[in-house]
JSON list of C-alpha atoms in Angstrom, two decimals:
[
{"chain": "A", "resi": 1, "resn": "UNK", "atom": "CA", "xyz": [13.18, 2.68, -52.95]},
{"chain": "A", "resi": 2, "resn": "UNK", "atom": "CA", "xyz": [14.10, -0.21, -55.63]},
{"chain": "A", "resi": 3, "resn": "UNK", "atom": "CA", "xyz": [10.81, -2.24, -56.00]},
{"chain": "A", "resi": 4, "resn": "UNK", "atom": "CA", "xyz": [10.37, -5.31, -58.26]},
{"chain": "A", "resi": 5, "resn": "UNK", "atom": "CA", "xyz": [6.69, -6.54, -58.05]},
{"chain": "A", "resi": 6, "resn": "UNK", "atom": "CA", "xyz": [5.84, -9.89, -59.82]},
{"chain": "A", "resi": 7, "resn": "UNK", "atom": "CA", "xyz": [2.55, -11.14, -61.24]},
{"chain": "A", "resi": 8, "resn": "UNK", "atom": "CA", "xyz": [0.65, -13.35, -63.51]},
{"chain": "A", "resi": 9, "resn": "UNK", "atom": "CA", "xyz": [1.90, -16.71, -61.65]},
{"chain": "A", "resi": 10, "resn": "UNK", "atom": "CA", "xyz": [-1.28, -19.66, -60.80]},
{"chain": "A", "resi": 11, "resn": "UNK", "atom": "CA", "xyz": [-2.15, -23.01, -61.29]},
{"chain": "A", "resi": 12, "resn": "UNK", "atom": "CA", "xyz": [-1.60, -24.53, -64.98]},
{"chain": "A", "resi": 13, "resn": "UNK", "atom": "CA", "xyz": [-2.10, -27.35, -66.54]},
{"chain": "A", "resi": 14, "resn": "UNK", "atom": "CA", "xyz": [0.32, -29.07, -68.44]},
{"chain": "A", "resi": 15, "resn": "UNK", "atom": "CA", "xyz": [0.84, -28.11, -71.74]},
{"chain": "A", "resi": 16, "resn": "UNK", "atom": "CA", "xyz": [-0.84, -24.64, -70.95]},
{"chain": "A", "resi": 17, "resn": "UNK", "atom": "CA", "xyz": [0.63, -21.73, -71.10]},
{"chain": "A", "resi": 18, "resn": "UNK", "atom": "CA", "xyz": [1.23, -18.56, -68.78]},
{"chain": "A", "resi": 19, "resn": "UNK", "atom": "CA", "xyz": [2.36, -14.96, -68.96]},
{"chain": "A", "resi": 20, "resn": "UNK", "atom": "CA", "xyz": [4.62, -13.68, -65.85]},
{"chain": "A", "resi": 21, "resn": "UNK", "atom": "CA", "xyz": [5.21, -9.58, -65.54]},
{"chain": "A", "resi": 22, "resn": "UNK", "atom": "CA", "xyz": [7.54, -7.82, -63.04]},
{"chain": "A", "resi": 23, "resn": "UNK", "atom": "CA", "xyz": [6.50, -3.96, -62.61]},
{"chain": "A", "resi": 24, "resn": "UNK", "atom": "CA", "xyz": [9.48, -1.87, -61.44]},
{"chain": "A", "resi": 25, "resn": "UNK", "atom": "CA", "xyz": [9.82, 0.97, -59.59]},
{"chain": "A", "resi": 26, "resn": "UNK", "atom": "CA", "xyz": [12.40, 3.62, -57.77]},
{"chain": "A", "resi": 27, "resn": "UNK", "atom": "CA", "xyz": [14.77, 3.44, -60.30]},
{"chain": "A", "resi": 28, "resn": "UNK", "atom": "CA", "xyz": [15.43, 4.20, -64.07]},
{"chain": "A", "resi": 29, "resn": "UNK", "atom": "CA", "xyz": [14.47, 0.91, -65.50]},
{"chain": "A", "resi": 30, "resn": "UNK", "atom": "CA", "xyz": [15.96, 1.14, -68.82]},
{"chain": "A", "resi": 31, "resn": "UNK", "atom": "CA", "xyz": [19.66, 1.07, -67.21]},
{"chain": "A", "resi": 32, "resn": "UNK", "atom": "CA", "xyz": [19.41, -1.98, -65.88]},
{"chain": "A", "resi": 33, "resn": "UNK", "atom": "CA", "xyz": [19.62, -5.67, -67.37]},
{"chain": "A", "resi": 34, "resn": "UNK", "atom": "CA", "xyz": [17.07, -7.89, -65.93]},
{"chain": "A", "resi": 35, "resn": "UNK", "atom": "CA", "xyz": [16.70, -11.88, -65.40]},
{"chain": "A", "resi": 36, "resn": "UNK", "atom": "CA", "xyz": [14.19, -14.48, -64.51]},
{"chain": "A", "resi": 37, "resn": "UNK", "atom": "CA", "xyz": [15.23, -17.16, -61.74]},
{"chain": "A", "resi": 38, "resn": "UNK", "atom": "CA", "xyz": [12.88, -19.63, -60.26]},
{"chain": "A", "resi": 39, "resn": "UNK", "atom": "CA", "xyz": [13.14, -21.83, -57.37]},
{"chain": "A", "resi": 40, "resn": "UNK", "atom": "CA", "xyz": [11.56, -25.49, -57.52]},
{"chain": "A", "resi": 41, "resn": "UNK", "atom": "CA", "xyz": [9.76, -26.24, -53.77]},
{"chain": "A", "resi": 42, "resn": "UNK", "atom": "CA", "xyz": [12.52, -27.40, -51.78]},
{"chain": "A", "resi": 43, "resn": "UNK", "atom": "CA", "xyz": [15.19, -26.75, -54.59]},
{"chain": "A", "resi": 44, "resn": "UNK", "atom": "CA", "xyz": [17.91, -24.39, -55.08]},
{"chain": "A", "resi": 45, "resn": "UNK", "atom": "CA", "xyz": [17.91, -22.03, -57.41]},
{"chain": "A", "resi": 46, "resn": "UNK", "atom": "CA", "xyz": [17.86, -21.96, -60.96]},
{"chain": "A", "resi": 47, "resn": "UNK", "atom": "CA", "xyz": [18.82, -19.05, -63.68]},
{"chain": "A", "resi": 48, "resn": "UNK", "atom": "CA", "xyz": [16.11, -18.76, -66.39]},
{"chain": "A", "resi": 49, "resn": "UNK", "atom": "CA", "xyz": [16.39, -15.71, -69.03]},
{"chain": "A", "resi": 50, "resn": "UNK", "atom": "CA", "xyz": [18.72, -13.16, -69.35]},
{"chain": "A", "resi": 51, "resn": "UNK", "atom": "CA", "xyz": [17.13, -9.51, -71.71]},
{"chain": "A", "resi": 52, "resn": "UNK", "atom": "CA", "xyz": [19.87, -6.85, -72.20]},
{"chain": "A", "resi": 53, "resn": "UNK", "atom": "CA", "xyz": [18.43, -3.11, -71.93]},
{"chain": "A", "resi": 54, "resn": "UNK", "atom": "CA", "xyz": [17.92, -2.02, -75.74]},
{"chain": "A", "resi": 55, "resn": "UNK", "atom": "CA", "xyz": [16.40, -5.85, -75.66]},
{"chain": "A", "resi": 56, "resn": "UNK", "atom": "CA", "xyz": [19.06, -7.08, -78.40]},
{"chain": "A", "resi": 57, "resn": "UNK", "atom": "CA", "xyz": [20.60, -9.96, -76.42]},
{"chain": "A", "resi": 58, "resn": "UNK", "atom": "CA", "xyz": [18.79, -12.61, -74.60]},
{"chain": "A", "resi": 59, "resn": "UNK", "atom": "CA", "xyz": [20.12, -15.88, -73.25]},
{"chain": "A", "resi": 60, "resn": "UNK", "atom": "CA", "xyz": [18.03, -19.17, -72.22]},
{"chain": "A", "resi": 61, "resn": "UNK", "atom": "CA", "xyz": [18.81, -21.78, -70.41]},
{"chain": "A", "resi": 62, "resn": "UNK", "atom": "CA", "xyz": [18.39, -24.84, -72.42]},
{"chain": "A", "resi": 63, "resn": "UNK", "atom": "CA", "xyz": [15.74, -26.33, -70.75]},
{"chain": "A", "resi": 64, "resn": "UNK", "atom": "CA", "xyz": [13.43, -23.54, -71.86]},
{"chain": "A", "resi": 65, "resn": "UNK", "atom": "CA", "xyz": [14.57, -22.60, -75.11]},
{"chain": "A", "resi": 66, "resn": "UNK", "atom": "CA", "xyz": [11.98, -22.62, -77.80]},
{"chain": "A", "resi": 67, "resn": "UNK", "atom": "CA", "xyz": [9.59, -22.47, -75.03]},
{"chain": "A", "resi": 68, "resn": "UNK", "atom": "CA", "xyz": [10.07, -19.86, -73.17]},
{"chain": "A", "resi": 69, "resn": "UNK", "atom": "CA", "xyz": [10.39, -15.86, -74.17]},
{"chain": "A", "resi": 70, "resn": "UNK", "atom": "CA", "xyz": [11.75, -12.75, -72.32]},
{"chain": "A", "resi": 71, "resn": "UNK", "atom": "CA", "xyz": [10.83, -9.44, -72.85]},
{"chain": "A", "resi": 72, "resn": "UNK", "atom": "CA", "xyz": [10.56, -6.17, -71.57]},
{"chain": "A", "resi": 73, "resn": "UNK", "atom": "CA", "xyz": [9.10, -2.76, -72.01]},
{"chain": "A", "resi": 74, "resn": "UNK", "atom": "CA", "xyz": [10.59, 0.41, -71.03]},
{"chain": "A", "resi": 75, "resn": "UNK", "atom": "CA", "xyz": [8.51, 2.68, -71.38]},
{"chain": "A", "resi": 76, "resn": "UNK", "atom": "CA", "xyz": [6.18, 0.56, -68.92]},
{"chain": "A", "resi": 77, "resn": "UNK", "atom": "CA", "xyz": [9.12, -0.04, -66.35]},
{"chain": "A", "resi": 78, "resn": "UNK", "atom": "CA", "xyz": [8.19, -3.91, -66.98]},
{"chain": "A", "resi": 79, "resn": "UNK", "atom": "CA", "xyz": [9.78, -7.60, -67.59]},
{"chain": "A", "resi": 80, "resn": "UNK", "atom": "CA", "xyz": [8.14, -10.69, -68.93]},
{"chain": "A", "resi": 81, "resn": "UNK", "atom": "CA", "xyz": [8.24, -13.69, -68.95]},
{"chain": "A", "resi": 82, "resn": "UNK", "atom": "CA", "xyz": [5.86, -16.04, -71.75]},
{"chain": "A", "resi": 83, "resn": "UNK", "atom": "CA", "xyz": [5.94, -19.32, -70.53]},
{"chain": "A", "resi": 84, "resn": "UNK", "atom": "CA", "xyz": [4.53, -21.91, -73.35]},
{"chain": "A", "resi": 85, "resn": "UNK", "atom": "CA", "xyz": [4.46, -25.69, -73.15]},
{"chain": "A", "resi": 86, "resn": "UNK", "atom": "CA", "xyz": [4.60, -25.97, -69.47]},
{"chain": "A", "resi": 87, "resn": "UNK", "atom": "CA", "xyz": [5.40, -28.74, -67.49]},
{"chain": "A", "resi": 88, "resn": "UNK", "atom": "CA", "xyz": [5.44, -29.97, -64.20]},
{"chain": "A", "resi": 89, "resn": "UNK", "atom": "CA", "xyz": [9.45, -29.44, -64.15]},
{"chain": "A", "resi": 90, "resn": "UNK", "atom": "CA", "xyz": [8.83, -25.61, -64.46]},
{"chain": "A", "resi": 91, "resn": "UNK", "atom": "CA", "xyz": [6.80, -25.96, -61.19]},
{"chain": "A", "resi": 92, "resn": "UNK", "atom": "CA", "xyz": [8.34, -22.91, -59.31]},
{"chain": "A", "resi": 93, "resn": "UNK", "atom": "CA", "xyz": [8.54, -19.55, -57.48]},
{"chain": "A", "resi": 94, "resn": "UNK", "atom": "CA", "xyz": [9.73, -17.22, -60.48]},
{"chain": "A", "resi": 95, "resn": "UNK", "atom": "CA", "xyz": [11.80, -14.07, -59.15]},
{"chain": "A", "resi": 96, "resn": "UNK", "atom": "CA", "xyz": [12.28, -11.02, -61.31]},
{"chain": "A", "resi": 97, "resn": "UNK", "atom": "CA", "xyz": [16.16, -10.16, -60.50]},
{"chain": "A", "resi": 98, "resn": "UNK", "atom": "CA", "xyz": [18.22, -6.90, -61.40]},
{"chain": "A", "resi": 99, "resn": "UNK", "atom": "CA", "xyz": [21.60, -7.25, -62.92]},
{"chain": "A", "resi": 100, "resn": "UNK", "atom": "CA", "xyz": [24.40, -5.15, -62.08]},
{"chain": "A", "resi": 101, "resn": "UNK", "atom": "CA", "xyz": [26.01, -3.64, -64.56]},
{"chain": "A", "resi": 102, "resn": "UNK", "atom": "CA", "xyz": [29.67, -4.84, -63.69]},
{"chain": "A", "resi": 103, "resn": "UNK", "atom": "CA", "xyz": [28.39, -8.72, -63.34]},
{"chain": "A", "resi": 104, "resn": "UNK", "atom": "CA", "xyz": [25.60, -10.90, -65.50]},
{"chain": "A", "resi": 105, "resn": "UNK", "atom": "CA", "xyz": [25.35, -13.03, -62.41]},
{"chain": "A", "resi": 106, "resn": "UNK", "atom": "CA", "xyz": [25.52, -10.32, -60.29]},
{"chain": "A", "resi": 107, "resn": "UNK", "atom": "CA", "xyz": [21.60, -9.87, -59.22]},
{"chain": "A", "resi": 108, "resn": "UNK", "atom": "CA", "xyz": [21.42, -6.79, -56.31]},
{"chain": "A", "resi": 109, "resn": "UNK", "atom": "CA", "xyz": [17.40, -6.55, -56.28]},
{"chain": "A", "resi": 110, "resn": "UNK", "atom": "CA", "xyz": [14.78, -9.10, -56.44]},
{"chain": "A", "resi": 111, "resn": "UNK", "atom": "CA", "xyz": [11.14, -9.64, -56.20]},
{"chain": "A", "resi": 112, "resn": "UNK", "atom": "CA", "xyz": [9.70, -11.44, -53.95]},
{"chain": "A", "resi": 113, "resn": "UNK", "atom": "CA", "xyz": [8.70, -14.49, -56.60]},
{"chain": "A", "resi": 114, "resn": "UNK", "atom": "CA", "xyz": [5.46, -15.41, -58.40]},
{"chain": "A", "resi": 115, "resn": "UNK", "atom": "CA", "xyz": [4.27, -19.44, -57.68]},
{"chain": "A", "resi": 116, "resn": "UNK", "atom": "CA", "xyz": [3.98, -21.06, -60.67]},
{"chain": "A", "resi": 117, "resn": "UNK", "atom": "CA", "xyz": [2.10, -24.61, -60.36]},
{"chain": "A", "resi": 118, "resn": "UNK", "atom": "CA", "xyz": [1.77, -27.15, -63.07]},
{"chain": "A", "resi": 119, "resn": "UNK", "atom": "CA", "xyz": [-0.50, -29.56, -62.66]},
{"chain": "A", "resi": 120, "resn": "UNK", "atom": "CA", "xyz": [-3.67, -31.29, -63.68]},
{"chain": "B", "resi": 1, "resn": "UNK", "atom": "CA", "xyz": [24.83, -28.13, -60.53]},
{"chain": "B", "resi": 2, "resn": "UNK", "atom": "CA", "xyz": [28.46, -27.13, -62.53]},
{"chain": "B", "resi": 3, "resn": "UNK", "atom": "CA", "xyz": [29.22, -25.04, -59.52]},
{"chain": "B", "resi": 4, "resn": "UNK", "atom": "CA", "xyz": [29.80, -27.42, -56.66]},
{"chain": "B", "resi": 5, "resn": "UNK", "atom": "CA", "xyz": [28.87, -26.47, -52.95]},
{"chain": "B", "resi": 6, "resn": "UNK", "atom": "CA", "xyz": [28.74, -28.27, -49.65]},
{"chain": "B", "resi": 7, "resn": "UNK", "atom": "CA", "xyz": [25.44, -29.44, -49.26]},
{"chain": "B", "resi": 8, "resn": "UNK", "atom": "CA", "xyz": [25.98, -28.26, -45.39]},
{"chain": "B", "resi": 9, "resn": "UNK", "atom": "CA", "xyz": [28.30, -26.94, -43.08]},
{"chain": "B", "resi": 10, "resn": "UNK", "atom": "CA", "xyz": [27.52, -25.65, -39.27]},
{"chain": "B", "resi": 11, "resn": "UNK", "atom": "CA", "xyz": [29.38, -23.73, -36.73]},
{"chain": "B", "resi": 12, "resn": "UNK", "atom": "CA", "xyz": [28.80, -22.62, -32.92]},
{"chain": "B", "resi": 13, "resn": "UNK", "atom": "CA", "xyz": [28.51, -18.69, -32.34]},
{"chain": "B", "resi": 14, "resn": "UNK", "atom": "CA", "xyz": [31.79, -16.53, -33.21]},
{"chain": "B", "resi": 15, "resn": "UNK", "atom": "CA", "xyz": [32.92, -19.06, -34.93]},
{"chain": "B", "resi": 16, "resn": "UNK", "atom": "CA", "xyz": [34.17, -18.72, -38.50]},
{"chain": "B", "resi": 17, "resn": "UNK", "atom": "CA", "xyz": [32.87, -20.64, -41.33]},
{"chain": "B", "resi": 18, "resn": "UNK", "atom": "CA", "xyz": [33.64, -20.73, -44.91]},
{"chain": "B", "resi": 19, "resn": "UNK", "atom": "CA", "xyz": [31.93, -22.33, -47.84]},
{"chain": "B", "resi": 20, "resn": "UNK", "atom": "CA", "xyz": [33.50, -23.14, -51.15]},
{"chain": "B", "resi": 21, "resn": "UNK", "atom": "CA", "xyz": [32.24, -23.07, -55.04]},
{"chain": "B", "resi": 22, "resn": "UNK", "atom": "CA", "xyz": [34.28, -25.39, -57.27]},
{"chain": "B", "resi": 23, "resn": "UNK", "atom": "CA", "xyz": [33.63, -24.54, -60.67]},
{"chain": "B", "resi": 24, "resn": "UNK", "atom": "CA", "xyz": [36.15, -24.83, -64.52]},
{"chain": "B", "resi": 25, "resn": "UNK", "atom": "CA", "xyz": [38.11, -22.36, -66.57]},
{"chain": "B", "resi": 26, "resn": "UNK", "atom": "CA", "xyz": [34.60, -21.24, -68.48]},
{"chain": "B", "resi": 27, "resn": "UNK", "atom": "CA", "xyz": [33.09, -19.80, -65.36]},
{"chain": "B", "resi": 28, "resn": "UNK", "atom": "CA", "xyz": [34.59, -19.12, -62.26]},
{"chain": "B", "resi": 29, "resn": "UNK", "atom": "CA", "xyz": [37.75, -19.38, -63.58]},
{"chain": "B", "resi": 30, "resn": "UNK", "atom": "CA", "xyz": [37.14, -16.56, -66.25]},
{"chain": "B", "resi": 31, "resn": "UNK", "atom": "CA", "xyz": [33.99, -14.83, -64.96]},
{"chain": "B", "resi": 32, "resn": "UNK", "atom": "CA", "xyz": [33.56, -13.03, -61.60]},
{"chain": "B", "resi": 33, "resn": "UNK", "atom": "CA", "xyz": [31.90, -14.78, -59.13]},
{"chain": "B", "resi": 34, "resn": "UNK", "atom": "CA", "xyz": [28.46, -13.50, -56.75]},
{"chain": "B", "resi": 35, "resn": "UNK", "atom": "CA", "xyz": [27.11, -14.79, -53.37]},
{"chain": "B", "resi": 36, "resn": "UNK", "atom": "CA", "xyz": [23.43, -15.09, -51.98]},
{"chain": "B", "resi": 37, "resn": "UNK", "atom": "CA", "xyz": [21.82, -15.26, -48.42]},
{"chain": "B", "resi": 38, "resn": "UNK", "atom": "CA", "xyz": [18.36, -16.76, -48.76]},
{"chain": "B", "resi": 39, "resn": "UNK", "atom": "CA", "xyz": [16.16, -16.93, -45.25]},
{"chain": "B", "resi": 40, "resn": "UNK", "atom": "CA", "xyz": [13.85, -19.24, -44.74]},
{"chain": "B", "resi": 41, "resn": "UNK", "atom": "CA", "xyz": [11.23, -18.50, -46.95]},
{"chain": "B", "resi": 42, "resn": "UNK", "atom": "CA", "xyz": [12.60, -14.99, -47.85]},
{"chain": "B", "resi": 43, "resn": "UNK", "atom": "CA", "xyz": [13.93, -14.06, -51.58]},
{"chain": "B", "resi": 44, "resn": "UNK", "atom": "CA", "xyz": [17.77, -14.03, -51.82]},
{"chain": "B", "resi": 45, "resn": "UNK", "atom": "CA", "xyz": [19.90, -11.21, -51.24]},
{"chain": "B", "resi": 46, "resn": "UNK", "atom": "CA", "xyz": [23.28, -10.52, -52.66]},
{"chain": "B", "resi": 47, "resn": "UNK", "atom": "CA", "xyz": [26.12, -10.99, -50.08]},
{"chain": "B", "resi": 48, "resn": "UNK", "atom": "CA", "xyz": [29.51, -10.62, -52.15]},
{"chain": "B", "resi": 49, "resn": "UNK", "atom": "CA", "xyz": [29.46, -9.71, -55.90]},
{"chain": "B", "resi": 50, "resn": "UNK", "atom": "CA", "xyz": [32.68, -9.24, -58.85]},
{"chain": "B", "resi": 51, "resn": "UNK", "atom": "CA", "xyz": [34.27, -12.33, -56.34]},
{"chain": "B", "resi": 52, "resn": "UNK", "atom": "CA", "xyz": [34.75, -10.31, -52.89]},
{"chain": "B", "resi": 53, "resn": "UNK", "atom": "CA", "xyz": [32.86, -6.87, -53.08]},
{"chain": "B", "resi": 54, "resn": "UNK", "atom": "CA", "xyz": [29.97, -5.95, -50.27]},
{"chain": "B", "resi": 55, "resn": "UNK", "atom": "CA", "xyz": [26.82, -4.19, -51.59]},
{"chain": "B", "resi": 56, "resn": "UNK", "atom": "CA", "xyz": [26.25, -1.46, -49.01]},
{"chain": "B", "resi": 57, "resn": "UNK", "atom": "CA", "xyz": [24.70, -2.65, -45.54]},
{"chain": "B", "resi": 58, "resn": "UNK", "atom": "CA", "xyz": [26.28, -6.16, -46.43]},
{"chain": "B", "resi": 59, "resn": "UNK", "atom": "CA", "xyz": [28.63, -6.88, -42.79]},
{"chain": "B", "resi": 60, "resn": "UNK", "atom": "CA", "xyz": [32.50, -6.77, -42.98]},
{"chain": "B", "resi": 61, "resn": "UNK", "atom": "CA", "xyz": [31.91, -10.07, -41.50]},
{"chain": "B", "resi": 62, "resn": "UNK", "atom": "CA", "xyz": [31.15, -11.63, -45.16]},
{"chain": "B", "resi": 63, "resn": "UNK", "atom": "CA", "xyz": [34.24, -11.79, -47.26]},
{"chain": "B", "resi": 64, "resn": "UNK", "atom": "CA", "xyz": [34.82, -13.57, -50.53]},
{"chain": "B", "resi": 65, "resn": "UNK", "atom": "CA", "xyz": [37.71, -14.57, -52.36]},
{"chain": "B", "resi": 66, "resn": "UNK", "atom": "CA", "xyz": [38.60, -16.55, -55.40]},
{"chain": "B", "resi": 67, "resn": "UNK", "atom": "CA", "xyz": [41.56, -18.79, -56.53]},
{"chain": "B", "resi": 68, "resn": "UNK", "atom": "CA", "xyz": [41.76, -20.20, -60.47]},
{"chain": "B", "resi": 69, "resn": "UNK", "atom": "CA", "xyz": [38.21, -21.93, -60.51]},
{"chain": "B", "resi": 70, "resn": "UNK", "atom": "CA", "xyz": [37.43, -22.11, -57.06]},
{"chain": "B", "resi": 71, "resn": "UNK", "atom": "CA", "xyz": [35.93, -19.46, -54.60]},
{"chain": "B", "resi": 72, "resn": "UNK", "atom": "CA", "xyz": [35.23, -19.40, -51.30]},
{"chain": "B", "resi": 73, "resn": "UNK", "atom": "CA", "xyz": [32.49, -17.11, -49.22]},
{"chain": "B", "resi": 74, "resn": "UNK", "atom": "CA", "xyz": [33.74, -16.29, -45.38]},
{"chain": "B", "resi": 75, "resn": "UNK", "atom": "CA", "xyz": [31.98, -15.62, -42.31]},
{"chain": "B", "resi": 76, "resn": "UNK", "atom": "CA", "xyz": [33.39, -14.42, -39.16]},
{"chain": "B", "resi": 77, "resn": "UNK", "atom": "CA", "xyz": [31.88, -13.91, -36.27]},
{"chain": "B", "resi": 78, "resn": "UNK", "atom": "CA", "xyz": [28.96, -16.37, -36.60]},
{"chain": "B", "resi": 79, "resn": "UNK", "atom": "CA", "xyz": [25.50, -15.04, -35.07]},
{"chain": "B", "resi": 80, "resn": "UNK", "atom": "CA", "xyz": [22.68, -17.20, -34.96]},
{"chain": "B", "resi": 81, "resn": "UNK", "atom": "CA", "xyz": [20.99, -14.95, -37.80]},
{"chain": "B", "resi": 82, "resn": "UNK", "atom": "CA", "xyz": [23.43, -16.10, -40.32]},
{"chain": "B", "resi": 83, "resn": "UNK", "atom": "CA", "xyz": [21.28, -19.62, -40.67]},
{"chain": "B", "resi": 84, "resn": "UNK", "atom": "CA", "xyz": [20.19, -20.06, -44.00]},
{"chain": "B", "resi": 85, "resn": "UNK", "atom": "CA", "xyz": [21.36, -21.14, -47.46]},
{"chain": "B", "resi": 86, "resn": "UNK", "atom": "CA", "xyz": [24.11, -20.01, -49.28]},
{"chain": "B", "resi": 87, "resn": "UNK", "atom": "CA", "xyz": [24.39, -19.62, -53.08]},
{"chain": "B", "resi": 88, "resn": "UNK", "atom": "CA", "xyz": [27.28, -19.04, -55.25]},
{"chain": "B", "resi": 89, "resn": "UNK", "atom": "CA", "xyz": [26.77, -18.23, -59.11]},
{"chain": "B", "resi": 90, "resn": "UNK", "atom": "CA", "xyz": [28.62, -17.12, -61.97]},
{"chain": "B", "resi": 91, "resn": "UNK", "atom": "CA", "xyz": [28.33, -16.60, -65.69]},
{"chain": "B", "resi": 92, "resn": "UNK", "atom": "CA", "xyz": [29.55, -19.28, -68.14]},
{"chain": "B", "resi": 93, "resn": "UNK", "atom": "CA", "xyz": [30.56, -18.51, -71.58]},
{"chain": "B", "resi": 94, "resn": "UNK", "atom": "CA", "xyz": [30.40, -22.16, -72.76]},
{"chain": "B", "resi": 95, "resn": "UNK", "atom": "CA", "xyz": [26.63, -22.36, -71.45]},
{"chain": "B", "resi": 96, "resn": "UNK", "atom": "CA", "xyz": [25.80, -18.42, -72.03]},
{"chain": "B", "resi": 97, "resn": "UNK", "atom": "CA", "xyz": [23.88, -18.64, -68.93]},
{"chain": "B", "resi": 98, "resn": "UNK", "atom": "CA", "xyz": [24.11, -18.01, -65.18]},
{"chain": "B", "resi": 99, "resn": "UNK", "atom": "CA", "xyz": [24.88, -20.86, -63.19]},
{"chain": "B", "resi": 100, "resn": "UNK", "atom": "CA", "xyz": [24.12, -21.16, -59.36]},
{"chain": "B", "resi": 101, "resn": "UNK", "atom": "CA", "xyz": [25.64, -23.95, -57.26]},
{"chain": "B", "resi": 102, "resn": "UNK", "atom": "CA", "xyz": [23.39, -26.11, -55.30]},
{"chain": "B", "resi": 103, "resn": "UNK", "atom": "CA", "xyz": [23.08, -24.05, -52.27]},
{"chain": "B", "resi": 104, "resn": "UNK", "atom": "CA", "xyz": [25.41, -24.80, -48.83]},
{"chain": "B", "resi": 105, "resn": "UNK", "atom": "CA", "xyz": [22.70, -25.13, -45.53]},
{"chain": "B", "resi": 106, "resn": "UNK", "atom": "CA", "xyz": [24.70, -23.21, -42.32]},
{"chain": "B", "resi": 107, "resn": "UNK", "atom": "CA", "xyz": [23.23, -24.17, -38.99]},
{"chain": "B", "resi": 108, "resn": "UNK", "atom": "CA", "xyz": [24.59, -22.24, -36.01]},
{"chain": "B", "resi": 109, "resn": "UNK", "atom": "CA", "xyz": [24.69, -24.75, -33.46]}
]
């Protein structure tokens, strides 16, 4: 059975920083691209990071470039997700997401989302 | 959002109910485009993927389709389960990112 388990989310305060893993399971995990997507309280959603599998292409959206950084490790079956500079706009639920091959926006498993609060 | 949804749309059971995704030539027009059920208070789950493919266990009564820049996610047969929000996304080369539209509420009157 596909599992995505995420962890690492809490309350922050601005300007802190936090570290966000997703711990895989049930299938070969170095296949697979992975993202990040979060959901504001109330709001829709919202892509986040993109990591290819042999980590060599990764893709931001702008409003966390330079800020933000996705990685991965597969040899622990695990994504990241180092959050830096936080703000209360990056308030969310963070969901680790599995990419099909055929699609980027294509995402057939998902987590079941890590709160992330900023706030003093 | 670049992809453009219906904030809302509702329909009585058995009814059929569509929702569209309006989007320009660097995504949906270019780029396949993916659907999402999310429950109340449930992660999303892939409906439709590469524009009108079902994952497995995904009803026959979820169809999508696409025309130029626009694409459209069909259900038939409306049950009362159905309510929840809708999502559409797609890649964009211009962005080099995933967008998702802003969600479409179904109510099943």
């Amino acid at each position: 059975e596909v599992q995505l388990v995420e962890s690492g989310g809490g309350l922050v305060q601005p300007g802190g920083s936090l570290r966000l893993s997703c711990t895989a399971s049930g299938f070969t995990f170095n296949n697979y691209e992975f993202n990040w997507v979060r959901q504001a309280p109330g709001k829709g959603l919202e892509w986040v990071a993109h990591i290819s599998t042999d980590y060599s292409t990764r893709y931001y959206i702008d409003s966390v470039k330079g800020r933000f950084t996705i990685s991965r490790s597969n040899s622990k079956n695990s994504l990241y997700l180092q959050m830096n500079s936080l703000s209360a706009e990056d308030t969310a639920v963070y969901y680790c997401v599995r990419a099909l091959s055929c699609c980027y926006a294509g995402f057939d498993f998902w987590g079941l989302g890590t709160l992330v609060t900023v706030s003093s | 959002s670049v992809l453009t949804q219906p904030p809302s749309t509702s329909g009585t059971p058995g009814q059929r109910v569509t929702i569209s995704c309006s989007g320009s030539s660097s995504n949906i027009g270019s780029k396949s485009v993916n659907w999402y059920q999310q429950l109340p208070g449930t992660a999303p789950k892939l409906l439709i993927y590469s524009d009108d493919e079902r994952p497995s266990g995904v009803p026959d009564r979820f169809s999508g389709s696409k025309s130029g820049a626009s694409a459209s996610l069909a259900i038939s047969g409306l049950q009362s389960e159905d309510e929840a929000d809708y999502y559409c996304a797609a890649w964009d080369d211009s962005l080099k990112g995933v967008l998702f539209g802003g969600g479409t509420k179904l109510t099943v009157l």
